[in-house]
Coordinates of N, CA and C in Angstrom, one line a residue:
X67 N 12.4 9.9 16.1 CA 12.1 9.1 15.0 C 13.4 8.4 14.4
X68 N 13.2 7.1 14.3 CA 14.2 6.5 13.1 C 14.1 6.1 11.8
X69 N 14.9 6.3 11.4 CA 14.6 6.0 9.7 C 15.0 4.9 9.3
X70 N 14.5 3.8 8.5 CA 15.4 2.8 8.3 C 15.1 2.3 6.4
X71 N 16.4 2.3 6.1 CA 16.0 2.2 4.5 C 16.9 1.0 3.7
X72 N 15.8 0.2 3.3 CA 16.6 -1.0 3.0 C 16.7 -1.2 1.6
X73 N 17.4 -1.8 1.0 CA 17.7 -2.1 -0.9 C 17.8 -3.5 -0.7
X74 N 17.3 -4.2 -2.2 CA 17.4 -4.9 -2.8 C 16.5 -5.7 -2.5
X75 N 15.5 -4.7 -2.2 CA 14.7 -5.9 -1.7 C 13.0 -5.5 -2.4
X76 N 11.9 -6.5 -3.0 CA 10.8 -6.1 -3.6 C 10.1 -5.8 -2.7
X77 N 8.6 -5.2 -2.9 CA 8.1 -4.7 -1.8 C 6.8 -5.3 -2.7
X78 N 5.9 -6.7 -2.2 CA 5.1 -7.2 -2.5 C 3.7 -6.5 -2.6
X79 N 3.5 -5.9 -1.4 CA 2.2 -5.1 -1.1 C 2.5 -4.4 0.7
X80 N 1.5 -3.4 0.7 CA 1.6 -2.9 2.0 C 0.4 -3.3 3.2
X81 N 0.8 -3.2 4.0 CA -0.1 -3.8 5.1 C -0.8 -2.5 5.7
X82 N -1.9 -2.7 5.8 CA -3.0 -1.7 5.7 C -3.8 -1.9 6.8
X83 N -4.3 -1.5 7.7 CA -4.7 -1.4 9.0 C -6.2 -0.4 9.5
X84 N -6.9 -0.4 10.1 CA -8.2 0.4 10.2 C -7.7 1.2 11.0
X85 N -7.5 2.3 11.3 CA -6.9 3.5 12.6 C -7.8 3.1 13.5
X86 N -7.3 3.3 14.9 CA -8.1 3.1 15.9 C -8.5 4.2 16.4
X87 N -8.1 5.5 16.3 CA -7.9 6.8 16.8 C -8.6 7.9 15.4
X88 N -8.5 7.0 14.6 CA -8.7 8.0 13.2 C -9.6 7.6 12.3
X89 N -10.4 7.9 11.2 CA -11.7 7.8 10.6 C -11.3 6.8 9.3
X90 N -10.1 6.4 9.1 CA -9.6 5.7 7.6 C -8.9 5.2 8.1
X91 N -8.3 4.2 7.0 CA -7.3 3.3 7.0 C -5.9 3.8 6.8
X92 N -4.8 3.0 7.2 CA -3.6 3.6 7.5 C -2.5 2.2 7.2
X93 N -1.5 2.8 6.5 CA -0.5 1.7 6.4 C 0.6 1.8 7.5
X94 N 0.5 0.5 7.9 CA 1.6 -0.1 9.2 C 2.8 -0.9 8.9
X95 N 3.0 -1.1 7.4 CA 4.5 -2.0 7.0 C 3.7 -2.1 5.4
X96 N 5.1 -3.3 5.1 CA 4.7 -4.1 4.0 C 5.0 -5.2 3.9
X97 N 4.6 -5.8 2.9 CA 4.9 -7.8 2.8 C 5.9 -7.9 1.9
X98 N 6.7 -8.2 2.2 CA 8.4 -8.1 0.6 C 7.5 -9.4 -0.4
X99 N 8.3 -9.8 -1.6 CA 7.9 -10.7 -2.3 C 7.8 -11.8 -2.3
X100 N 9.2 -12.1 -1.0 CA 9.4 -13.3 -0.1 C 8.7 -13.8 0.4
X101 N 7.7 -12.9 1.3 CA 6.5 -13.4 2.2 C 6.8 -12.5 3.4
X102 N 7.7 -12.1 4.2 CA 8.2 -11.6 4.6 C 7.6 -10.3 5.1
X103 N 7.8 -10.4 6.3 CA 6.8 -8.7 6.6 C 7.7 -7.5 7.2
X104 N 7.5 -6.5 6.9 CA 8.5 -5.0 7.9 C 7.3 -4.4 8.2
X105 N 7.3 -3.9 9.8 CA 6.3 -3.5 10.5 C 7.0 -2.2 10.7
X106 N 6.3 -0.9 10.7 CA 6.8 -0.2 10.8 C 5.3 1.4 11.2
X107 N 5.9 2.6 11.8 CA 5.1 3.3 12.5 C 4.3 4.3 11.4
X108 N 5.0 4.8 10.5 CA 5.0 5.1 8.8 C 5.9 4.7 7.9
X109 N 4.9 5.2 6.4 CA 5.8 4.2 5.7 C 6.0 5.5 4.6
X110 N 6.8 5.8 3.7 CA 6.9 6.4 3.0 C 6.9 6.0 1.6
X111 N 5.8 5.4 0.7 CA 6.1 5.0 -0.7 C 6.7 5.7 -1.8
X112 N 7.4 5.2 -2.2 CA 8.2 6.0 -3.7 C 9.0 5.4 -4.6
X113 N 7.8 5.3 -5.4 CA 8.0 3.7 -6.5 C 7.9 3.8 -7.5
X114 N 7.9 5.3 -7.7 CA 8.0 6.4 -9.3 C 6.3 6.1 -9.9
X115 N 6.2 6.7 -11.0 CA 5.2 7.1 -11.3 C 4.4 5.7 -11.9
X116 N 4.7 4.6 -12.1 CA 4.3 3.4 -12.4 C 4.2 2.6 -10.9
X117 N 5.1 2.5 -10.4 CA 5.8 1.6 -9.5 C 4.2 2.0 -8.0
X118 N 4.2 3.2 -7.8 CA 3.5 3.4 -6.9 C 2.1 3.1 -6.7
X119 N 1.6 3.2 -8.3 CA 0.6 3.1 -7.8 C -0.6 1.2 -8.6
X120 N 1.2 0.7 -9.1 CA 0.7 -0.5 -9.1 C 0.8 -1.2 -7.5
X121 N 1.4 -0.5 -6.4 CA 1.8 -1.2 -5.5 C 0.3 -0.6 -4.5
X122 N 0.2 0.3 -4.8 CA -1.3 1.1 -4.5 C -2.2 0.2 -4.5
X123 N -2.6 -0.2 -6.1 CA -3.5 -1.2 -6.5 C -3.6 -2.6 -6.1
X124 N -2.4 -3.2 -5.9 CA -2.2 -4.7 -5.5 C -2.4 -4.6 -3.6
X125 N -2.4 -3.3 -3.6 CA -2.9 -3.7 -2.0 C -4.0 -3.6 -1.7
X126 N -5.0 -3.2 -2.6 CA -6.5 -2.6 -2.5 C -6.9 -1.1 -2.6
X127 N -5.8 -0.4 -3.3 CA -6.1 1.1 -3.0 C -6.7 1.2 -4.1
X128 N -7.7 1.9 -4.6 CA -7.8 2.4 -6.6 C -9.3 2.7 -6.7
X129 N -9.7 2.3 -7.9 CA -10.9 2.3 -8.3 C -11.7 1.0 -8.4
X130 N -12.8 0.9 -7.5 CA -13.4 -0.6 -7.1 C -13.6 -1.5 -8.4
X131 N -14.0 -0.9 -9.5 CA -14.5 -1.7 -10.9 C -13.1 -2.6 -11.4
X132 N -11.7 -1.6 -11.3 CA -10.6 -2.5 -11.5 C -10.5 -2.7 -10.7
X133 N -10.0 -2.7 -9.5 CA -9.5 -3.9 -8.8 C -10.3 -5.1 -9.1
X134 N -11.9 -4.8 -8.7 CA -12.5 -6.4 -8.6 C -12.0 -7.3 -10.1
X135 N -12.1 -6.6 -11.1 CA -11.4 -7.1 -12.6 C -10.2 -8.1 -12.6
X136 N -9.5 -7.9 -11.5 CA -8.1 -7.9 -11.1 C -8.0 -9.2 -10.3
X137 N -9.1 -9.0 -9.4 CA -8.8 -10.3 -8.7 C -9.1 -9.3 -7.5
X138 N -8.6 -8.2 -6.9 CA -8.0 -7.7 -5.7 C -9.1 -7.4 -4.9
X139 N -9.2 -7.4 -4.0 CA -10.2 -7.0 -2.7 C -10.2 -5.5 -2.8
X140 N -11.1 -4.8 -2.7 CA -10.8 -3.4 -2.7 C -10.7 -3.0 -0.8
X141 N -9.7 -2.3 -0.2 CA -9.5 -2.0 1.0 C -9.9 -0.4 1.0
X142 N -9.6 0.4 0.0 CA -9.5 2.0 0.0 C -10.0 1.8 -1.7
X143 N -11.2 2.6 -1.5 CA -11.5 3.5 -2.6 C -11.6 4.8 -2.9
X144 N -10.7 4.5 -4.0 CA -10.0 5.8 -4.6 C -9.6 6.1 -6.0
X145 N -10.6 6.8 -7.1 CA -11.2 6.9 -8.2 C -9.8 7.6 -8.9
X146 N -9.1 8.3 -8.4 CA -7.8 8.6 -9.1 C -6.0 7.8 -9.4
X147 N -6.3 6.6 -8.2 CA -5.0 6.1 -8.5 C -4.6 4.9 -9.8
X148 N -3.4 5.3 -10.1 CA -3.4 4.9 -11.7 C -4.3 5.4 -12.8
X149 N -4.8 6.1 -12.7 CA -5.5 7.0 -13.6 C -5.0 8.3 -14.7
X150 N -3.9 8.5 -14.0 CA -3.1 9.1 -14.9 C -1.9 9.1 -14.7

């Protein structure tokens, strides 16, 4: 495995993928704020306790009532993120 860890750079949303081998969805990069994409085999989020799970929500992860409120497509529903 390699690691690769970059700064200074915003992380727009993550790119989200249907497993082909597995029953859920799975993140395979992200979109920087640029437009810009990093593809990658996992991703490890850690965006502190605000940070992560607005980047959760803006990708489609959360609770379907807010997202749709929001504008956002829901990809993953999931009744606990941002919730506390």
């Amino acid at each position: 495995l390699r690691l690769s860890v970059e700064t200074g750079v915003q992380v727009a949303s993550l790119l989200l993928e249907p497993s082909s081998s597995l029953s859920h969805t799975v993140c395979r990069g992200v979109r920087l704020a640029d437009g810009s994409l990093r593809r990658a085999g996992q991703v490890i989020l850690c965006a502190g306790a605000v940070g992560s799970p607005q980047l959760l929500e803006l990708s489609g992860v959360g609770r379907e009532d807010v997202l749709k409120a929001a504008g956002v497509a829901c990809r993953v529903a999931n009744e606990h993120v941002g919730e506390h």
